[in-house]
Amino acid sequence: MKKNFFRLMLAALVCPLFLASCSDDDDAQSYINVLFNAAPAVEGTLDISALEGATVTFTEVRNQDAKSFVLNAEGVANAKLTPGTYNISIDKTVKNEQDEDVIVSLRMENVALTQNGQSVEGKVSSLPASALGKDFIFSEVFFNGETNSGRMMHPDQYIVLFNPTNETLYADGVCVAVTMHISWWDKKPWYDSYYPNRVPIGGFITIPGNGTDVPVAPGEKLVVAFTAVNHAEVVATVQGKDDEGNVIDVEVAYDHAVDLSGADYEIFFGPDASDVDNPAVPNVLISENGDSYGFFFQPRGYVSPLLFRLKDGKQETIDAFIAANTSKFTQTTNEGDVETQIWSVETSSIIDGIQTSDVPQDVKTRVIPEVVDRGKFLVNGCHRQELCIRKEVKVGDRIFYQDTNDSEADMQNVNDRKAAGLTQNAFPLGWRNK
């Protein structure tokens, strides 16, 4: 009995030491040291010492565990992490020489960190927090689509442009483009040849006019519909079953249809595309790159929208832009050289953009540069009636919209909106007179 007692006592004394020793061994085996070095994305735009005291956050992709480490005056941080794939981020507000607030940010997606002593360089972007309200922004983008009832996939999608300035802006010559790279793809071979200084686009639409034909007053909007009809009045015939189980034709409509008959402009792809044209609504000009998907909204957000501006909305101006911004990327494959035609927009010319995707795929490769949007807007899935709309900011008795170039902070939460019974938000015929 005494022997057993002493054995138990000995075990009680030894086990903590043994466990501590094992824990130390596991700790040594399961962690790696990573040297992170921050550098300006564009040389000369940021004194890196301004990052001293900022934190760099590593979020493990698989389990979303996040760890933060402090940067020193050289922009260096020593990170102790478990091996894995990480998203890396930095956010800090600093002052520039003009005493303006400058937001410094970094987003790196899917970085494999597996080697002890591995080094990672992160290119940080910086932009004035006051660089807002200088041109049109997206106040709403409904790319997600209504519940699909067997009709054309995306007739109820739309775009709302908003004038956030205190002056009249002219919309003719404003272009809405969609990115060529899909957000959940791995980087394509041509990606690094363009991004982040240029953004390849699949196609774009342009508001027509001579440059001063389409005035939009401060705080006012312009609606562009894919199909400018009242979708509540559209009925489709799909197959269903009667009470006896027989297959029959059933007429169905959208669950939460939106009235787009009062849109300012319509995107009409032509009768060959089985599209519908509302003759009361003028059409935009459509430009599509045949070596890409062209211009369309993917309902899961896998292509992202961006805005840029031409001097006017004439076809010859559009043609000149395409000619000046078309390049060829040649890739050598087992079958030989493959040449891809790429249209691209200079990042400095983009006036607004939203990094979009869905929750299941998230963002594997950023397609909207951080200086345009350092966040992301995700829908839960395809055709969920989830609207991308900015948070409202009351200015006197007028409604403006939050725009800090961070869509995670600027956009209303889709789940909160749905819980409140809110879906689309576009305006019906006659809305301007209300």
Coordinates of C-alpha atoms in Angstrom, one line a residue:
M1 CA 0.0 0.0 0.0
K2 CA 2.8 2.4 0.9
K3 CA 4.6 1.6 -2.3
N4 CA 1.6 2.5 -4.3
F5 CA 1.2 5.7 -2.4
F6 CA 4.8 6.7 -2.9
R7 CA 4.5 5.8 -6.6
L8 CA 1.5 8.1 -6.9
M9 CA 3.3 10.9 -5.2
L10 CA 6.3 10.5 -7.4
A11 CA 4.1 10.5 -10.4
A12 CA 2.4 13.7 -9.2
L13 CA 5.8 15.4 -8.9
V14 CA 7.4 14.0 -12.1
C15 CA 4.4 14.4 -14.5
P16 CA 4.3 18.3 -14.4
L17 CA 8.0 18.3 -15.2
F18 CA 7.5 15.7 -17.9
L19 CA 4.5 17.5 -19.4
A20 CA 6.4 20.8 -19.4
S21 CA 9.3 19.2 -21.1
C22 CA 7.0 17.6 -23.7
S23 CA 5.2 20.9 -24.2
D24 CA 8.5 22.7 -24.8
D25 CA 9.5 20.0 -27.4
D26 CA 6.1 20.3 -29.1
D27 CA 6.4 24.1 -29.1
A28 CA 9.8 23.9 -30.7
Q29 CA 8.6 21.5 -33.4
S30 CA 5.2 23.2 -34.2
Y31 CA 6.3 26.8 -34.5
I32 CA 8.4 28.6 -37.1
N33 CA 10.0 32.1 -37.0
V34 CA 9.1 34.4 -39.9
L35 CA 10.8 37.7 -40.7
F36 CA 8.3 40.2 -42.2
N37 CA 9.6 43.3 -43.9
A38 CA 7.2 46.1 -45.0
A39 CA 8.2 48.3 -47.9
P40 CA 6.3 51.0 -49.9
A41 CA 4.4 49.8 -52.9
V42 CA 5.6 52.9 -54.8
E43 CA 9.1 54.1 -53.8
G44 CA 9.1 57.5 -52.2
T45 CA 5.4 57.6 -51.2
L46 CA 5.9 56.6 -47.6
D47 CA 8.6 57.0 -44.9
I48 CA 8.6 53.5 -43.6
S49 CA 9.5 54.6 -40.1
A50 CA 6.0 56.0 -39.9
L51 CA 4.9 52.3 -39.5
E52 CA 6.7 52.0 -36.2
G53 CA 4.3 50.5 -33.6
A54 CA 1.8 49.4 -36.2
T55 CA 0.8 45.7 -36.1
V56 CA 0.9 43.2 -38.9
T57 CA -1.7 40.5 -38.6
F58 CA -1.4 36.9 -39.8
T59 CA -4.7 35.1 -40.2
E60 CA -4.5 31.4 -40.8
V61 CA -6.7 30.6 -43.8
R62 CA -7.9 27.2 -42.6
N63 CA -9.0 28.0 -39.0
Q64 CA -9.1 31.8 -39.1
D65 CA -6.8 32.1 -36.1
A66 CA -5.2 35.5 -36.1
K67 CA -1.9 36.7 -34.5
S68 CA -0.5 40.2 -34.6
F69 CA 3.1 41.4 -34.3
V70 CA 4.6 44.9 -33.9
L71 CA 6.6 46.6 -36.6
N72 CA 9.8 48.4 -35.7
A73 CA 11.1 51.7 -37.2
E74 CA 12.6 49.7 -40.2
G75 CA 9.2 48.2 -40.9
V76 CA 10.3 44.8 -39.7
A77 CA 8.4 42.3 -37.4
N78 CA 9.5 38.9 -36.1
A79 CA 6.5 36.5 -36.2
K80 CA 6.2 33.2 -34.5
L81 CA 3.6 31.1 -36.3
T82 CA 2.5 27.5 -36.9
P83 CA 3.3 26.4 -40.4
G84 CA 0.3 27.1 -42.8
T85 CA -1.3 29.4 -45.3
Y86 CA -2.0 32.9 -44.1
N87 CA -3.7 36.2 -45.1
I88 CA -1.5 39.1 -44.0
S89 CA -2.8 42.6 -43.3
I90 CA -1.7 46.0 -42.0
D91 CA -3.9 49.1 -41.3
K92 CA -2.6 52.3 -39.8
T93 CA -3.5 56.0 -40.1
V94 CA -0.5 58.4 -40.3
K95 CA 0.1 62.0 -41.1
N96 CA 1.8 63.2 -44.3
E97 CA 3.8 66.4 -44.9
Q98 CA 0.6 68.3 -45.6
D99 CA -0.7 67.1 -42.2
E100 CA -3.4 65.0 -43.9
D101 CA -4.4 61.7 -42.6
V102 CA -3.0 58.9 -44.8
I103 CA -4.3 55.4 -44.5
V104 CA -1.5 52.8 -44.8
S105 CA -2.6 49.3 -45.7
L106 CA -1.5 45.9 -46.9
R107 CA -3.4 42.8 -47.9
M108 CA -1.6 39.6 -48.9
E109 CA -3.7 36.6 -49.7
N110 CA -2.8 32.9 -49.3
V111 CA 0.8 33.2 -48.4
A112 CA 2.4 29.8 -47.6
L113 CA 4.6 30.0 -44.5
T114 CA 6.3 26.6 -44.0
Q115 CA 10.0 27.2 -43.4
N116 CA 11.7 28.3 -40.2
G117 CA 13.6 31.6 -40.9
Q118 CA 11.4 32.3 -44.0
S119 CA 11.3 36.0 -45.1
V120 CA 8.2 37.8 -46.5
E121 CA 8.2 41.2 -48.0
G122 CA 4.9 43.1 -48.0
K123 CA 4.3 46.1 -50.2
V124 CA 2.2 48.6 -48.3
S125 CA -0.1 51.1 -50.1
S126 CA -0.9 54.6 -48.8
L127 CA -3.6 57.1 -49.7
P128 CA -5.0 60.2 -48.2
A129 CA -8.1 59.6 -46.1
S130 CA -9.4 62.9 -47.5
A131 CA -9.2 61.6 -51.1
L132 CA -12.9 61.1 -51.2
G133 CA -15.8 62.8 -52.9
K134 CA -14.0 63.9 -56.0
D135 CA -15.9 62.0 -58.6
F136 CA -18.7 59.4 -59.0
I137 CA -18.9 56.4 -56.7
F138 CA -21.0 53.3 -56.7
S139 CA -23.7 53.8 -54.1
E140 CA -25.4 50.5 -55.0
V141 CA -24.3 47.5 -57.1
F142 CA -26.8 44.7 -57.4
F143 CA -24.8 41.9 -59.0
N144 CA -26.1 39.0 -56.8
G145 CA -29.5 38.7 -58.7
E146 CA -32.9 37.6 -57.7
T147 CA -33.9 34.0 -57.2
N148 CA -33.5 32.3 -60.6
S149 CA -36.8 31.1 -62.0
G150 CA -35.6 29.7 -65.3
R151 CA -35.4 33.0 -67.1
M152 CA -32.4 34.9 -68.4
M153 CA -29.9 34.7 -65.5
H154 CA -29.3 38.3 -64.7
P155 CA -32.0 40.7 -66.0
D156 CA -32.6 42.4 -62.7
Q157 CA -29.0 43.4 -62.0
Y158 CA -28.3 47.1 -61.8
I159 CA -25.8 49.8 -60.9
V160 CA -26.4 53.2 -59.1
L161 CA -23.8 55.9 -59.6
F162 CA -23.8 58.7 -57.0
N163 CA -22.4 62.2 -57.0
P164 CA -20.7 62.7 -53.6
T165 CA -19.3 66.2 -54.4
N166 CA -20.7 69.6 -53.9
E167 CA -20.6 70.4 -57.6
T168 CA -22.5 69.1 -60.7
L169 CA -20.7 66.2 -62.3
Y170 CA -21.3 65.1 -65.9
A171 CA -21.8 61.4 -66.4
D172 CA -21.2 61.1 -70.1
G173 CA -17.9 59.4 -70.6
V174 CA -18.1 57.6 -67.2
C175 CA -17.3 53.9 -67.7
V176 CA -18.2 50.8 -65.6
A177 CA -15.8 47.9 -66.2
V178 CA -15.5 44.4 -64.8
T179 CA -12.2 42.8 -63.9
M180 CA -10.8 40.1 -66.2
H181 CA -9.2 38.0 -63.4
I182 CA -11.6 35.9 -61.4
S183 CA -11.3 36.5 -57.6
W184 CA -11.1 32.9 -56.6
W185 CA -8.6 31.8 -59.3
D186 CA -4.9 31.3 -58.5
K187 CA -2.9 34.1 -60.1
K188 CA -2.9 33.8 -63.9
P189 CA 0.5 34.0 -65.6
W190 CA -0.2 37.5 -66.8
Y191 CA -1.4 38.9 -63.5
D192 CA 1.9 40.2 -62.1
S193 CA 2.7 41.9 -65.4
Y194 CA -0.2 44.3 -64.7
Y195 CA -1.4 44.4 -61.1
P196 CA -1.3 46.6 -59.0
N197 CA -0.4 49.4 -61.4
R198 CA -2.9 48.3 -64.0
V199 CA -6.1 46.3 -63.8
P200 CA -7.0 44.0 -66.7
I201 CA -10.7 44.3 -67.6
G202 CA -13.0 42.0 -69.6
G203 CA -15.3 44.7 -70.9
F204 CA -17.0 48.0 -70.0
I205 CA -20.0 50.1 -70.6
T206 CA -19.9 53.9 -71.3
I207 CA -22.6 56.6 -70.6
P208 CA -22.9 58.2 -74.1
G209 CA -22.7 61.9 -74.7
N210 CA -20.4 64.8 -75.7
G211 CA -19.0 65.4 -72.2
T212 CA -21.6 67.8 -70.8
D213 CA -24.8 66.2 -71.9
V214 CA -25.6 64.2 -68.7
P215 CA -25.5 66.5 -65.6
V216 CA -25.9 64.9 -62.2
A217 CA -26.4 67.4 -59.3
P218 CA -24.6 67.0 -55.9
G219 CA -26.1 64.2 -53.9
E220 CA -28.1 62.8 -56.9
K221 CA -28.0 59.4 -58.6
L222 CA -28.0 57.8 -61.9
V223 CA -29.4 54.2 -62.4
V224 CA -28.1 51.8 -65.0
A225 CA -30.2 48.7 -65.4
F226 CA -29.3 45.5 -67.2
T227 CA -33.0 45.2 -68.2
A228 CA -35.1 48.4 -67.6
V229 CA -38.5 46.9 -66.9
N230 CA -40.6 46.3 -63.9
H231 CA -39.5 42.8 -63.0
A232 CA -42.6 42.3 -60.8
E233 CA -44.7 42.2 -64.0
V234 CA -42.5 39.6 -65.7
V235 CA -43.8 36.0 -65.5
A236 CA -41.8 33.0 -66.7
T237 CA -43.1 29.5 -67.6
V238 CA -41.2 26.7 -65.9
Q239 CA -41.9 23.0 -65.4
G240 CA -43.7 22.0 -62.2
K241 CA -46.0 19.2 -61.0
D242 CA -49.7 19.1 -60.3
D243 CA -51.4 17.4 -57.2
E244 CA -51.2 14.0 -59.0
G245 CA -47.5 14.4 -59.8
N246 CA -47.9 15.1 -63.5
V247 CA -45.4 17.5 -65.1
I248 CA -47.1 20.8 -66.1
D249 CA -46.1 24.3 -67.1
V250 CA -46.2 26.7 -64.2
E251 CA -46.0 30.5 -64.3
V252 CA -43.7 32.0 -61.7
A253 CA -42.3 35.5 -60.9
Y254 CA -39.4 36.8 -58.9
D255 CA -39.8 36.5 -55.1
H256 CA -38.7 40.1 -54.4
A257 CA -38.8 41.8 -57.8
V258 CA -37.4 45.2 -58.4
D259 CA -38.9 47.9 -60.6
L260 CA -36.2 49.1 -63.0
S261 CA -38.5 50.8 -65.6
G262 CA -37.5 54.2 -64.4
A263 CA -33.7 53.6 -64.9
D264 CA -31.7 56.3 -66.5
Y265 CA -29.8 53.9 -68.8
E266 CA -30.1 50.3 -70.0
I267 CA -27.6 47.7 -71.0
F268 CA -28.9 46.1 -74.2
F269 CA -26.9 43.3 -75.7
G270 CA -29.2 43.0 -78.7
P271 CA -31.9 40.6 -79.9
D272 CA -29.4 37.8 -80.7
A273 CA -28.7 37.6 -76.9
S274 CA -32.5 37.2 -76.2
D275 CA -32.3 40.5 -74.5
V276 CA -35.2 42.9 -73.9
D277 CA -35.0 46.6 -74.8
N278 CA -37.1 49.3 -73.2
P279 CA -37.4 52.0 -75.9
A280 CA -38.1 54.6 -73.3
V281 CA -34.7 54.2 -71.7
P282 CA -31.5 55.1 -73.6
N283 CA -28.8 52.4 -74.0
V284 CA -25.2 52.6 -72.9
L285 CA -22.4 51.8 -75.2
I286 CA -21.0 48.3 -74.7
S287 CA -17.3 47.3 -75.3
E288 CA -16.2 43.7 -74.8
N289 CA -12.8 42.0 -75.2
G290 CA -13.2 38.8 -77.2
D291 CA -10.3 37.2 -75.4
S292 CA -12.1 37.4 -72.1
Y293 CA -15.6 37.0 -70.6
G294 CA -16.7 40.4 -71.8
F295 CA -18.9 42.6 -69.7
F296 CA -21.3 40.9 -67.3
F297 CA -22.0 40.6 -63.6
Q298 CA -21.3 37.2 -62.0
P299 CA -24.0 36.7 -59.3
R300 CA -21.4 35.4 -56.8
G301 CA -19.2 38.5 -57.4
Y302 CA -16.3 36.6 -59.0
V303 CA -15.7 39.6 -61.3
S304 CA -15.4 43.0 -59.6
P305 CA -16.8 46.4 -60.8
L306 CA -14.8 49.5 -61.2
L307 CA -15.3 53.0 -62.5
F308 CA -13.1 55.2 -64.7
R309 CA -13.7 58.2 -66.9
L310 CA -13.1 59.2 -70.5
K311 CA -13.3 62.8 -71.7
D312 CA -16.7 62.1 -73.3
G313 CA -19.0 59.2 -74.3
K314 CA -18.3 59.2 -78.0
Q315 CA -17.5 55.9 -79.8
E316 CA -14.3 57.3 -81.3
T317 CA -13.1 58.2 -77.8
I318 CA -13.9 54.7 -76.6
D319 CA -12.1 53.2 -79.6
A320 CA -9.0 55.4 -78.9
F321 CA -9.0 54.3 -75.3
I322 CA -9.1 50.6 -76.3
A323 CA -6.3 51.1 -78.8
A324 CA -4.1 52.8 -76.3
N325 CA -4.8 50.2 -73.5
T326 CA -4.6 46.9 -75.4
S327 CA -1.6 44.7 -75.0
K328 CA -0.7 41.1 -75.7
F329 CA 0.5 38.5 -73.2
T330 CA 2.3 35.5 -74.7
Q331 CA 2.5 32.3 -72.7
T332 CA 4.6 29.3 -73.8
T333 CA 2.7 26.0 -73.3
N334 CA 3.3 22.4 -74.4
E335 CA 1.1 23.1 -77.4
G336 CA 3.1 26.2 -78.4
D337 CA 2.9 29.9 -77.7
V338 CA -0.6 31.2 -76.7
E339 CA -1.3 34.9 -77.1
T340 CA -3.9 36.6 -75.1
Q341 CA -5.3 40.1 -75.8
I342 CA -5.7 42.1 -72.6
W343 CA -7.4 45.4 -72.0
S344 CA -6.4 47.2 -68.9
V345 CA -7.0 50.4 -66.9
E346 CA -4.3 52.4 -65.1
T347 CA -5.0 52.1 -61.4
S348 CA -4.5 55.9 -61.1
S349 CA -7.4 56.4 -63.5
I350 CA -9.9 54.3 -61.4
I351 CA -12.3 56.5 -59.5
D352 CA -14.1 53.8 -57.6
G353 CA -14.1 50.0 -57.3
I354 CA -15.3 47.2 -55.1
Q355 CA -13.5 43.9 -54.4
T356 CA -16.3 41.3 -54.5
S357 CA -16.7 37.6 -54.1
D358 CA -18.8 35.1 -52.1
V359 CA -18.3 33.6 -48.7
P360 CA -17.5 30.0 -49.9
Q361 CA -14.7 31.0 -52.2
D362 CA -13.7 34.3 -50.5
V363 CA -10.9 36.2 -52.3
K364 CA -8.0 34.1 -53.4
T365 CA -6.4 36.8 -55.7
R366 CA -7.2 40.5 -55.3
V367 CA -8.4 42.1 -58.5
I368 CA -9.1 45.6 -57.2
P369 CA -5.9 47.4 -55.9
E370 CA -5.8 48.4 -52.2
V371 CA -5.6 52.1 -53.1
V372 CA -9.1 51.7 -54.6
D373 CA -10.6 49.2 -52.0
R374 CA -8.5 47.7 -49.3
G375 CA -11.5 45.7 -48.1
K376 CA -13.9 43.2 -49.7
F377 CA -17.6 42.7 -50.1
L378 CA -18.9 39.1 -49.9
V379 CA -22.3 37.7 -50.7
N380 CA -23.5 34.3 -49.2
G381 CA -24.2 32.6 -52.5
C382 CA -25.8 32.9 -55.9
H383 CA -29.1 34.7 -56.4
R384 CA -29.8 35.6 -52.8
Q385 CA -31.2 39.1 -53.4
E386 CA -28.2 40.5 -51.5
L387 CA -27.5 44.1 -52.3
C388 CA -24.1 45.9 -52.2
I389 CA -25.0 49.3 -50.8
R390 CA -23.0 51.8 -48.9
K391 CA -23.8 53.0 -45.4
E392 CA -25.8 56.2 -45.4
V393 CA -24.4 59.5 -44.0
K394 CA -26.8 62.2 -43.2
V395 CA -25.6 65.7 -44.3
G396 CA -28.3 68.2 -43.2
D397 CA -31.5 66.8 -44.7
R398 CA -29.7 65.0 -47.5
I399 CA -28.4 61.4 -47.7
F400 CA -24.8 60.8 -48.7
Y401 CA -22.8 57.7 -48.5
Q402 CA -19.7 56.5 -46.6
D403 CA -16.6 56.1 -48.7
T404 CA -13.3 55.4 -47.0
N405 CA -12.0 53.0 -49.8
D406 CA -12.7 50.0 -47.5
S407 CA -15.8 48.1 -48.6
E408 CA -15.8 46.0 -45.4
A409 CA -16.4 49.2 -43.4
D410 CA -18.4 51.2 -46.0
M411 CA -21.0 48.7 -47.1
Q412 CA -24.1 47.7 -45.2
N413 CA -24.1 44.1 -43.9
V414 CA -26.1 41.8 -46.2
N415 CA -27.2 39.6 -43.3
D416 CA -28.4 42.5 -41.2
R417 CA -30.3 43.9 -44.2
K418 CA -32.0 40.5 -44.9
A419 CA -33.0 40.1 -41.3
A420 CA -34.7 43.5 -41.6
G421 CA -36.5 42.4 -44.7
L422 CA -34.5 44.5 -47.1
T423 CA -33.4 43.3 -50.5
Q424 CA -32.9 45.5 -53.6
N425 CA -33.1 49.3 -53.2
A426 CA -33.3 50.7 -56.8
F427 CA -35.9 53.3 -57.7
P428 CA -39.2 52.7 -59.6
L429 CA -40.6 54.9 -62.4
G430 CA -41.1 58.4 -61.1
W431 CA -38.8 58.1 -58.1
R432 CA -37.1 61.4 -58.9
N433 CA -40.4 63.2 -58.4
K434 CA -41.0 61.7 -54.9

